Coordinates of C-alpha atoms in Angstrom, one line a residue:
M4 CA 54.4 -54.4 -14.3
V5 CA 51.3 -53.3 -12.4
P6 CA 52.8 -52.8 -9.0
I7 CA 56.0 -51.1 -10.4
P8 CA 54.2 -47.8 -10.3
I9 CA 52.1 -48.2 -7.7
I10 CA 55.4 -48.7 -5.3
S11 CA 56.8 -45.8 -7.2
E12 CA 54.0 -43.7 -6.5
K13 CA 53.8 -44.7 -2.5
G14 CA 57.7 -43.7 -2.7
V15 CA 56.7 -40.5 -4.2
L16 CA 54.3 -39.8 -1.4
M17 CA 56.3 -41.1 1.3
H18 CA 59.4 -38.8 -0.2
T19 CA 57.3 -35.6 -0.1
P20 CA 57.7 -33.4 3.4
P21 CA 54.2 -33.0 5.1
S22 CA 54.1 -29.3 4.5
H23 CA 50.8 -29.4 3.5
P24 CA 48.2 -31.9 5.1
A25 CA 45.4 -31.1 2.5
R26 CA 47.5 -31.8 -0.4
S27 CA 48.7 -35.0 1.1
W28 CA 45.1 -35.9 2.0
R29 CA 44.0 -35.4 -1.6
R30 CA 47.1 -37.4 -2.9
L31 CA 46.3 -40.0 -0.4
L32 CA 42.8 -40.3 -1.7
G33 CA 43.7 -39.9 -5.6
V34 CA 46.0 -42.9 -5.2
A35 CA 43.4 -44.9 -3.2
M36 CA 41.0 -44.0 -5.9
A37 CA 43.6 -45.1 -8.6
L38 CA 44.8 -48.2 -6.6
P39 CA 41.7 -50.3 -7.6
L40 CA 41.7 -49.2 -11.3
L41 CA 45.0 -50.2 -11.9
A42 CA 44.2 -53.6 -10.1
A43 CA 41.3 -53.9 -12.4
G44 CA 42.9 -52.7 -15.4

């Protein structure tokens, strides 16, 4: 059940239009930091 939310998050990130590069960077950083936490948890 762990890879399901990760895939959904990636789909949402890729689905969102790259209109705000700063926001996408923040989201990418947030996902990057959340991935190890989900993997460890």
